[in-house]
GROMACS .gro file of C-alpha atoms in nm:
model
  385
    1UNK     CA    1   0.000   0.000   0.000
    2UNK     CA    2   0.129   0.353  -0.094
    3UNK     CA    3   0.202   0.569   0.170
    4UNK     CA    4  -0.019   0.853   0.058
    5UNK     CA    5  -0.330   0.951  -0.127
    6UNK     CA    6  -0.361   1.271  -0.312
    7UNK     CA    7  -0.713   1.468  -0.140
    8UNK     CA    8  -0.941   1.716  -0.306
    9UNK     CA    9  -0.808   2.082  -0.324
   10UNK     CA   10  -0.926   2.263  -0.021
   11UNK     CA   11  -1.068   2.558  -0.217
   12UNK     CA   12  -1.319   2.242  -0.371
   13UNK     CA   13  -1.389   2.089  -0.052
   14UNK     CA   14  -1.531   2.461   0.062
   15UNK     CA   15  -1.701   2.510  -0.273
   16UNK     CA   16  -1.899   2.207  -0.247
   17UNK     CA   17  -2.000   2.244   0.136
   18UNK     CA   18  -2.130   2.614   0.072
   19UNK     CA   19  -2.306   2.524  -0.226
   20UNK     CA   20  -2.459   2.244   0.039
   21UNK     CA   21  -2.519   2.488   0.235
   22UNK     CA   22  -2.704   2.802   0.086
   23UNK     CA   23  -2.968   2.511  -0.019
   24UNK     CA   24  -3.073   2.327   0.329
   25UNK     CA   25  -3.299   2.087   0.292
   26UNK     CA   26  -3.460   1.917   0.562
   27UNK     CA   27  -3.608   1.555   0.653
   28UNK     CA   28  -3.685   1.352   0.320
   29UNK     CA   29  -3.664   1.674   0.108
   30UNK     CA   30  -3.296   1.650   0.052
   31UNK     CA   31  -3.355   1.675  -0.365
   32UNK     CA   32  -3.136   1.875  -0.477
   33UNK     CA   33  -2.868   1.754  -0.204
   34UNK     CA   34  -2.900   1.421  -0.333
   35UNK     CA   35  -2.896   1.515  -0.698
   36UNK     CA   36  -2.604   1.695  -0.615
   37UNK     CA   37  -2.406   1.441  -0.471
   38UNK     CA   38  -2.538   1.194  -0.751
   39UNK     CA   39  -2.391   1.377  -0.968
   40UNK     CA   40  -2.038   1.441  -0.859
   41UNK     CA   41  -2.036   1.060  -0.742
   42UNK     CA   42  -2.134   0.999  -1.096
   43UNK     CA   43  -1.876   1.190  -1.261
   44UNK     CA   44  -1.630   1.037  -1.077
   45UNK     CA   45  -1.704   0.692  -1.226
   46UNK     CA   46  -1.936   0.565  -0.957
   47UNK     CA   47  -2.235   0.325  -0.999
   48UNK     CA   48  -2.465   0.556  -0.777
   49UNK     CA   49  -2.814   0.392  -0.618
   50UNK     CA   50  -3.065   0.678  -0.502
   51UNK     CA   51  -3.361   0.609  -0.383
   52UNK     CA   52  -3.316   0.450  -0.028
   53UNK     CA   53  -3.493   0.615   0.226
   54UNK     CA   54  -3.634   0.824  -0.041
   55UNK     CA   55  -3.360   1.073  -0.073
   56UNK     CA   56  -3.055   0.867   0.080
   57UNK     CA   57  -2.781   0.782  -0.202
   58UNK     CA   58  -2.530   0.497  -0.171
   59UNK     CA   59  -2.209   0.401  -0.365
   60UNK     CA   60  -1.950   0.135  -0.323
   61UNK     CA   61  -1.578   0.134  -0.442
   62UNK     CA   62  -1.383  -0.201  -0.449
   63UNK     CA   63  -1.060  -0.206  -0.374
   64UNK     CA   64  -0.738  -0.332  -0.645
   65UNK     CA   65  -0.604  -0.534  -0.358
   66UNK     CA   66  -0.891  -0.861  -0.384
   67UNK     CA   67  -1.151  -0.953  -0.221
   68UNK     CA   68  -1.162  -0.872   0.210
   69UNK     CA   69  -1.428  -0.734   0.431
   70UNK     CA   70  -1.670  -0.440   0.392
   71UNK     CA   71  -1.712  -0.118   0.512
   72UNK     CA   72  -1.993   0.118   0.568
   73UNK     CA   73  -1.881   0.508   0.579
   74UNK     CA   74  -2.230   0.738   0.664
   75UNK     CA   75  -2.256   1.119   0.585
   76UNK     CA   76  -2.599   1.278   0.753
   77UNK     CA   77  -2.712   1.531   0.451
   78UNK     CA   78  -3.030   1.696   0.622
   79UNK     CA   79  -3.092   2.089   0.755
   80UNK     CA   80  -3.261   2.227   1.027
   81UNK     CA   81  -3.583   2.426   1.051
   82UNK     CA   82  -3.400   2.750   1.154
   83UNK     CA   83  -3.361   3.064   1.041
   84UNK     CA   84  -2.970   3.170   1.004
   85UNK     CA   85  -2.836   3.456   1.114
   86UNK     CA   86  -2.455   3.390   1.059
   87UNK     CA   87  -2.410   3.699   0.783
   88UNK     CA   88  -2.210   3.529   0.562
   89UNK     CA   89  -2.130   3.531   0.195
   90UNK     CA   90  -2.263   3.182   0.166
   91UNK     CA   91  -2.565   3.188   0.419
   92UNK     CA   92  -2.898   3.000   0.334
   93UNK     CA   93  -3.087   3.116   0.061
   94UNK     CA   94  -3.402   2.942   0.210
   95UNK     CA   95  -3.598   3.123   0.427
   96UNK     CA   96  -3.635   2.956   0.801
   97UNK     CA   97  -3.368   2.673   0.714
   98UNK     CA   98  -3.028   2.609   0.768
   99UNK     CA   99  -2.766   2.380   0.815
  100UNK     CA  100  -2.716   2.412   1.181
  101UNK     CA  101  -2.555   2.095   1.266
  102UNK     CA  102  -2.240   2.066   1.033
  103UNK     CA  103  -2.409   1.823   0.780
  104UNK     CA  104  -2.310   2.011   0.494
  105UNK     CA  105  -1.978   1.967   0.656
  106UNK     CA  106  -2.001   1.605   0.664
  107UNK     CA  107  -2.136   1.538   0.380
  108UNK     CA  108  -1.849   1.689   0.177
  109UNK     CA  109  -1.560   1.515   0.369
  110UNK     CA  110  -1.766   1.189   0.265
  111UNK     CA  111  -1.754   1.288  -0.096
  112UNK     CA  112  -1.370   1.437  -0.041
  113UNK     CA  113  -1.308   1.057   0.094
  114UNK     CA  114  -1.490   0.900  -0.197
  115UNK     CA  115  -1.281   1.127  -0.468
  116UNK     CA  116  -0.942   0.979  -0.314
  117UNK     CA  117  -1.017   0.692  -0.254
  118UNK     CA  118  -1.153   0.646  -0.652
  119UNK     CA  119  -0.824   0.804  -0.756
  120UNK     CA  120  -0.576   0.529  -0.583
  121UNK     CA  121  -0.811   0.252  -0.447
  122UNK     CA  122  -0.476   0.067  -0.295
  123UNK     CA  123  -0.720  -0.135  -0.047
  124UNK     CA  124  -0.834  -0.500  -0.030
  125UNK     CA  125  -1.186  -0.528  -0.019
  126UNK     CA  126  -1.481  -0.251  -0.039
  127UNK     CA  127  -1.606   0.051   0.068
  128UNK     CA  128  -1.971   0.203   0.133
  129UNK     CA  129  -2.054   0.553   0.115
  130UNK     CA  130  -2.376   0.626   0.242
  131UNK     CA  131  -2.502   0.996   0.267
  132UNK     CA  132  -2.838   0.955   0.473
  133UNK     CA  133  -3.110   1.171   0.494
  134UNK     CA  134  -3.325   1.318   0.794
  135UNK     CA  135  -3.112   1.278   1.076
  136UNK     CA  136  -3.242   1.577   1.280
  137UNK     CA  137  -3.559   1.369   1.455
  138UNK     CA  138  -3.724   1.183   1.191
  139UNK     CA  139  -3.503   0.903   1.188
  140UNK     CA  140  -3.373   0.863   0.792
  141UNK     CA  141  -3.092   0.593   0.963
  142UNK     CA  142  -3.421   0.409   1.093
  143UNK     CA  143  -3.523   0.436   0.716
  144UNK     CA  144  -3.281   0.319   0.527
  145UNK     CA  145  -3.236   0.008   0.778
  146UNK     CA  146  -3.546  -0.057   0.703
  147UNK     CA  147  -3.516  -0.039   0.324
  148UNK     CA  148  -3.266  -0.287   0.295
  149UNK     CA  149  -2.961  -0.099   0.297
  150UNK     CA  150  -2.789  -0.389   0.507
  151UNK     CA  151  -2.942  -0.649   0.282
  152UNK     CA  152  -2.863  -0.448  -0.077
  153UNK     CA  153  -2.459  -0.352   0.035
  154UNK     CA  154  -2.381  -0.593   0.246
  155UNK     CA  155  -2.127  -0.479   0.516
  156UNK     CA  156  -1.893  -0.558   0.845
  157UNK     CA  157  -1.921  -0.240   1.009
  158UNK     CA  158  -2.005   0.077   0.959
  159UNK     CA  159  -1.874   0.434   1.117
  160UNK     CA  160  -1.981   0.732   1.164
  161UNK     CA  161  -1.816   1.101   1.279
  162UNK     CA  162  -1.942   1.474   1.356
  163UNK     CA  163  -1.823   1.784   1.435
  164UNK     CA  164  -1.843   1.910   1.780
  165UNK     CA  165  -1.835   2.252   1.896
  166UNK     CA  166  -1.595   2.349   2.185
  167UNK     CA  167  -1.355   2.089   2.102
  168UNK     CA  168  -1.066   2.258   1.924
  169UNK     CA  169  -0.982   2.183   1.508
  170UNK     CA  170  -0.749   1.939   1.545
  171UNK     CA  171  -0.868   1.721   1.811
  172UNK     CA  172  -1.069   1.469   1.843
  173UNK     CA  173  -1.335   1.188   2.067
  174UNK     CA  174  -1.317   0.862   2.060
  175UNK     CA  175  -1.586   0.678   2.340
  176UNK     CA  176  -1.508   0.282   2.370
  177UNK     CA  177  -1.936   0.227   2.405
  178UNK     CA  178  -2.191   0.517   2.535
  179UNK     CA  179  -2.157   0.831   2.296
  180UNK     CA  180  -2.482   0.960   2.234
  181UNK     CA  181  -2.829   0.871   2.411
  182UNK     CA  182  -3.164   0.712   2.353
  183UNK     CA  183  -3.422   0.960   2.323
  184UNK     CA  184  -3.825   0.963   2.351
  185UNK     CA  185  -4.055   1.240   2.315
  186UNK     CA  186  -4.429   1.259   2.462
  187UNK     CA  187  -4.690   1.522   2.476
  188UNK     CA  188  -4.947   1.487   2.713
  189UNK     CA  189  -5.299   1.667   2.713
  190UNK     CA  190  -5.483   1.730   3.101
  191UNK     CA  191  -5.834   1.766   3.072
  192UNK     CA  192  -6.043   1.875   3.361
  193UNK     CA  193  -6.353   2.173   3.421
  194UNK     CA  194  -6.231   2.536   3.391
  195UNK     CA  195  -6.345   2.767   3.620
  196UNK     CA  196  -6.330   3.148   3.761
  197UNK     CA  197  -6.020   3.191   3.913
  198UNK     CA  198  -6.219   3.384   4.225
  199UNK     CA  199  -6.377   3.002   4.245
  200UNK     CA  200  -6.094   2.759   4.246
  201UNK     CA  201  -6.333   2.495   4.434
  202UNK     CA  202  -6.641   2.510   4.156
  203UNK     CA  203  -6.388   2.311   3.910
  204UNK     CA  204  -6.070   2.079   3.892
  205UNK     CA  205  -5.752   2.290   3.867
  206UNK     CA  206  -5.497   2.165   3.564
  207UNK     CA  207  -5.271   2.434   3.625
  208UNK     CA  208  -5.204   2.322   3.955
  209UNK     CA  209  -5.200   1.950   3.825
  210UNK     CA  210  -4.941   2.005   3.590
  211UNK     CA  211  -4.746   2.184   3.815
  212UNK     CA  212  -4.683   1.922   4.058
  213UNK     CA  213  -4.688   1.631   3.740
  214UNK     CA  214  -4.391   1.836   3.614
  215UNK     CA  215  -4.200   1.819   3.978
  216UNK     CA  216  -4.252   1.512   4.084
  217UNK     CA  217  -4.152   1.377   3.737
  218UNK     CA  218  -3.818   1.482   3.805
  219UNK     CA  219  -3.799   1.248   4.106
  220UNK     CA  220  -3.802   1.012   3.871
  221UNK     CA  221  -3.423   1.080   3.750
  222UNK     CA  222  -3.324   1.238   4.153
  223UNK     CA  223  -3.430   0.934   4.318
  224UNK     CA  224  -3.504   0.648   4.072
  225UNK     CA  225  -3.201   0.650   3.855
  226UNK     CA  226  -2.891   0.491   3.995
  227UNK     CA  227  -2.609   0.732   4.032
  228UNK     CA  228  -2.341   0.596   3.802
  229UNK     CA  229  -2.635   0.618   3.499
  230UNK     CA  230  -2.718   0.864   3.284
  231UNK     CA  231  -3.100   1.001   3.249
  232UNK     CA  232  -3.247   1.340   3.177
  233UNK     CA  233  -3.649   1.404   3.187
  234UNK     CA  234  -3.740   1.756   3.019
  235UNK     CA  235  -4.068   1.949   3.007
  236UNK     CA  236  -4.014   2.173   2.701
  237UNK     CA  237  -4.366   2.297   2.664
  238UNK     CA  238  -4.628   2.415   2.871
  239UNK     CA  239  -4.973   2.568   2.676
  240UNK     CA  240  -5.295   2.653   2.896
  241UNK     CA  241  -5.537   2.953   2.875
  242UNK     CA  242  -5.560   3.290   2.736
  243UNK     CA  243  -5.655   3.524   3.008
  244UNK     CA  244  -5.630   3.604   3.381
  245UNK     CA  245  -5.938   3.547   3.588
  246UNK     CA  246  -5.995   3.166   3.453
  247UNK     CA  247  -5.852   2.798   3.533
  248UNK     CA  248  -5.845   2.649   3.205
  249UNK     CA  249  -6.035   2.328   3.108
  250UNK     CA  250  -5.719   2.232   2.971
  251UNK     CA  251  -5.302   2.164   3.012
  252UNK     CA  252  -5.087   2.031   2.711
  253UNK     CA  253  -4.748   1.941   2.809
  254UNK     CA  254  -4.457   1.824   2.578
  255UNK     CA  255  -4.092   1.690   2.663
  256UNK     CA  256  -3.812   1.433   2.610
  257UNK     CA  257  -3.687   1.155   2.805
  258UNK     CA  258  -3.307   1.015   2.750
  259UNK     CA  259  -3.070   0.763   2.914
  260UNK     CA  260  -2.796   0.546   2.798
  261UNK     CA  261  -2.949   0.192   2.952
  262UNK     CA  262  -3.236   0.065   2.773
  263UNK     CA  263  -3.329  -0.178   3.064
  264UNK     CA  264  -3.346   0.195   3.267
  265UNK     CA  265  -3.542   0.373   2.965
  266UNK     CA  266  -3.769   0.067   3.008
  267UNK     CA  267  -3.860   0.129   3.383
  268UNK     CA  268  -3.857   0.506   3.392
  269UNK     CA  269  -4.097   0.480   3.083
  270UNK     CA  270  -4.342   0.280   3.334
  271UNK     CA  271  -4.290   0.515   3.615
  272UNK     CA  272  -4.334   0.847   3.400
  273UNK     CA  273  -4.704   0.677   3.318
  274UNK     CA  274  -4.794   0.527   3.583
  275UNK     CA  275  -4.703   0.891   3.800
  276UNK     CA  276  -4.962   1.003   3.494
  277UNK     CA  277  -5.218   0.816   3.575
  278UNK     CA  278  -5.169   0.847   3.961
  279UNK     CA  279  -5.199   1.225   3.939
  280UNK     CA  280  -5.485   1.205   3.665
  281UNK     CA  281  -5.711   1.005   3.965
  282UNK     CA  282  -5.582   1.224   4.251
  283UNK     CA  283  -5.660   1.522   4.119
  284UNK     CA  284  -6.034   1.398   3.885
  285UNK     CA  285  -5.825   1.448   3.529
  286UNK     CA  286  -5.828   1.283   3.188
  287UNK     CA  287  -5.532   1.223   2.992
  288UNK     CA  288  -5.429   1.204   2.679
  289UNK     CA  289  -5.074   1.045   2.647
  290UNK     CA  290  -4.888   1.034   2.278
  291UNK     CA  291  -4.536   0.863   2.431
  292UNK     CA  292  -4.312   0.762   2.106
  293UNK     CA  293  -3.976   0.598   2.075
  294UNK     CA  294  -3.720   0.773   1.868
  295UNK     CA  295  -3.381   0.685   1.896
  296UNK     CA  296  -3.214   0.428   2.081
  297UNK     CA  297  -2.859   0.479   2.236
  298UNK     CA  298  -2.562   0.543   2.023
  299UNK     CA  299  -2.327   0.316   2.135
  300UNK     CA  300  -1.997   0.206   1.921
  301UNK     CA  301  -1.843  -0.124   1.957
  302UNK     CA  302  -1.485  -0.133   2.175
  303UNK     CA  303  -1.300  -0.257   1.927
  304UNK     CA  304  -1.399  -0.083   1.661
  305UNK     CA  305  -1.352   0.258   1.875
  306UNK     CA  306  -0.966   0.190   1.908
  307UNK     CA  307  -0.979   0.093   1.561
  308UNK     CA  308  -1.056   0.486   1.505
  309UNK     CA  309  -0.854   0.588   1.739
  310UNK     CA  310  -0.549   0.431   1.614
  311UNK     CA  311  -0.599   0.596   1.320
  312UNK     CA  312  -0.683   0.962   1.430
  313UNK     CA  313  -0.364   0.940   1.694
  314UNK     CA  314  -0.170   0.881   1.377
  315UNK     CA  315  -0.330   1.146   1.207
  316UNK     CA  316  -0.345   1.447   1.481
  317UNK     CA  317  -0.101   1.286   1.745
  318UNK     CA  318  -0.224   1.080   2.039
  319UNK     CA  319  -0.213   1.383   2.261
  320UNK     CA  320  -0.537   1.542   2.051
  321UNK     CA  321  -0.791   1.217   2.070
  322UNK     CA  322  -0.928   1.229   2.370
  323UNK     CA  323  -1.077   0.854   2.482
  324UNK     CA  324  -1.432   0.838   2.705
  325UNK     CA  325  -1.515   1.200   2.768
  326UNK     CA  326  -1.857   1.210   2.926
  327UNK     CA  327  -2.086   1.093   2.638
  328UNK     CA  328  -2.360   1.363   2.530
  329UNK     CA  329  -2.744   1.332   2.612
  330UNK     CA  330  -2.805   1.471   2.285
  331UNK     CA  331  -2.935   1.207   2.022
  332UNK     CA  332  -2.820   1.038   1.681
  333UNK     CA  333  -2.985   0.801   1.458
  334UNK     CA  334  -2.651   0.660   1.358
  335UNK     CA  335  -2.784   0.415   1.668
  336UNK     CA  336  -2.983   0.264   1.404
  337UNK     CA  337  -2.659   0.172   1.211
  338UNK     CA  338  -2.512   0.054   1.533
  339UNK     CA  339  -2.797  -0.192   1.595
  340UNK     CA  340  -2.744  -0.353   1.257
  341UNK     CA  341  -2.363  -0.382   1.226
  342UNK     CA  342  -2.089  -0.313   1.455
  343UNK     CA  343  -1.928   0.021   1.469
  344UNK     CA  344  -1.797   0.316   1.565
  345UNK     CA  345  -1.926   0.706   1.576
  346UNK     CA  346  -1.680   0.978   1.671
  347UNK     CA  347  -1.650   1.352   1.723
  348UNK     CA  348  -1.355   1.616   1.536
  349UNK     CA  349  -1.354   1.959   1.693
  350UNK     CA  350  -1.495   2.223   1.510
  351UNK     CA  351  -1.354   2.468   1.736
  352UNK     CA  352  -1.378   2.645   2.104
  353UNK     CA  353  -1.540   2.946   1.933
  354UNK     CA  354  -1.783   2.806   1.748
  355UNK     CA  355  -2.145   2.833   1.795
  356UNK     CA  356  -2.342   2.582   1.948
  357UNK     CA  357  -2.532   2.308   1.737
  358UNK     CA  358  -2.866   2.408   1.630
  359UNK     CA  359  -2.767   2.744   1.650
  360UNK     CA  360  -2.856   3.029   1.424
  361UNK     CA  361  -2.527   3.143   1.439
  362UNK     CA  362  -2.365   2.802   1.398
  363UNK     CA  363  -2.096   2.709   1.076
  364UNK     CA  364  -1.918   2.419   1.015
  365UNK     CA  365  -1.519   2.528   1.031
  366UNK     CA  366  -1.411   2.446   0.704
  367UNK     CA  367  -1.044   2.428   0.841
  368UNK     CA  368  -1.215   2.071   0.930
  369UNK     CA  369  -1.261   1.924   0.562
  370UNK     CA  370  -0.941   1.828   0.469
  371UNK     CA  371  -0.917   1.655   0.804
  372UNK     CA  372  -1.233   1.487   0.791
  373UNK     CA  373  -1.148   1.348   0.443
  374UNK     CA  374  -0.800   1.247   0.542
  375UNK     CA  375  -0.941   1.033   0.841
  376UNK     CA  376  -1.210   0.857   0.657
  377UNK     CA  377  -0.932   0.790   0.398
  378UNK     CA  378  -0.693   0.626   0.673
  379UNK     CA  379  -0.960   0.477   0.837
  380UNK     CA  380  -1.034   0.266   0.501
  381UNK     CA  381  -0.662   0.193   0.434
  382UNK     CA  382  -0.605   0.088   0.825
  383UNK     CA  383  -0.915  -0.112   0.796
  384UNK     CA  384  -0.882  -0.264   0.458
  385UNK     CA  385  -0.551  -0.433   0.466
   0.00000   0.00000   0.00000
């Protein structure tokens, strides 16, 4: 194997992720995203399939070296619902969206990778590309598992990366298992007889009912969770009445559960409804409870973790990859990918200074690209040997 592979100019790289991202697209509307990176794919010489998960696009690249095992590599391609307020040259051209979570980012360091890689394919076996869509809560990984991805390419693992804001350029997080959590959402509708505020005792008070549902919920992580796990219960919404002198007939709540243990997400899920239910009697309420599953944990496989790791310590120096930081309760439906097929997802630093994700202020640091596409190019020729 060659000691080196030639990567995309940098100016390229940048051209192609602001192109991505003045046109955000979000959750299974990624058309011209996926036309896009049909097309360079295409022109490169690839046999391109489109189509999965409605919007997702897969190629594969064999190696020269004969037959071996086969990886998956997995780009997220989706936007957010935001409205961007970054300034720049290149800023969304599409009202109230925006790529606010690096995806343009990753998707062109998966296309970088899949340009060297096609010019020197020095490996032994093959390579995936997979640029999924709708990764921001609708579950495109779930999709495309579902569609036969697994079953159409065939593969031994699969991996995963994204950026991470307050981590430096240059450095990067490898976890040996829990990276990113499982995550649920619920909204729940209290329904009980409104009343004059001056007459508290002439009907059943929601306000008050919801305000003691949302505290004692959070006994449920304080006192019900054992210490060394992970769980976080959040009431996001709260929406009752219009004006000052009535109790409302009605409360809607909405929130998120996550944790890291399923057998945990399992009995808080209980507790959360049964404390429902409890309060519903206590207090002469109906309920109306829409709980859904999302995402399960993220969680990579050990050895497939050090595999990456290996490879990014020779790449930014072992002092830079920083192993088992506290994982993040944010969610990722690479966990779908996970399930399937052994695996690893990591984070590169996209700066100390940057914006947060989901930020309207947020940018990917293009400083990153030719890193990202250097990585996913070592990973294959550490990997495929």
């Amino acid at each position: 194997m060659t000691a080196s592979v030639d990567l995309p100019d940098s100016a390229e790289l940048k051209a192609w992720r602001h192109d991505f991202h003045q046109h955000p697209e979000t959750a299974f509307e990624e058309h011209r995203t996926s036309a896009r990176i049909a097309e360079l794919l295409t022109e490169w010489g690839f046999e391109v399939t489109s189509g999965i998960a409605g919007t997702g696009v897969v190629a594969a690249l064999d190696g020269q070296q004969g037959e071996g095992k086969t990886i998956g590599l997995r780009a997220d391609i989706d936007a957010l619902d935001i409205r961007e307020e970054t300034a720049l040259a290149y800023a969304s051209q599409t009202p109230g969206k925006m790529h606010a979570c690096g995806h343009d980012g990753h998707t062109t360091m998966l296309l970088g990778a899949a340009w060297a890689l096609k010019q020197q394919p020095d490996f032994k076996g093959r390579v995936v590309f997979i640029f999924q869509p709708a990764e921001e809560s609708a579950g495109g990984g779930r999709v495309m598992v579902e569609e036969g991805l697994f079953e159409r390419f065939p593969m031994d693992a699969v991996y995963g990366l994204h950026n991470w804001p307050g981590l430096p350029v240059g450095v990067a997080a490898v976890h040996d298992t829990d990276v990113m959590a499982a995550f649920d959402i619920f909204s729940l509708m209290l329904t009980g007889k409104g009343c004059h505020a001056a007459m508290p005792h002439l009907g059943t008070d929601t306000v008050l009912a919801s305000c003691q549902l949302i505290s004692q919920l959070q006994g449920l992580v304080s006192r019900e969770t054992p210490p060394d796990k992970s769980a976080v219960l959040s009431i996001t919404s709260i929406n009752a009445g219009d004006t000052f002198n009535v109790i409302p007939e009605q409360v809607a709540l909405r929130g998120t559960l996550r944790c890291f243990d399923m057998a945990l997400k399992e009995h808080l899920e209980a507790r959360f409804k049964q404390a429902i239910a409890s309060l519903a009697e206590f207090h002469g309420l109906t309920v109306e409870l829409d709980y859904q599953r999302c995402y399960p944990a993220t969680i990579n496989t050990p050895e497939h973790a050090q595999h990456c790791a290996s490879v990014l310590e020779n790449l930014l120096g072992s002092d830079n990859v920083i192993r088992n930081p506290p994982p993040s309760m944010a969610s990722e439906d690479f966990s779908f990918l996970l399930a399937e097929r052994p695996g690893a997802y990591i984070w590169m630093g996209n700066g100390e200074d940057s914006a947060s994700l989901h930020n309207p202020r947020y940018d990917f640091n293009d400083a990153l690209l030719p890193m990202g596409v250097r990585y996913w190019v070592e990973l294959v020729r550490a990997l495929l040997v």
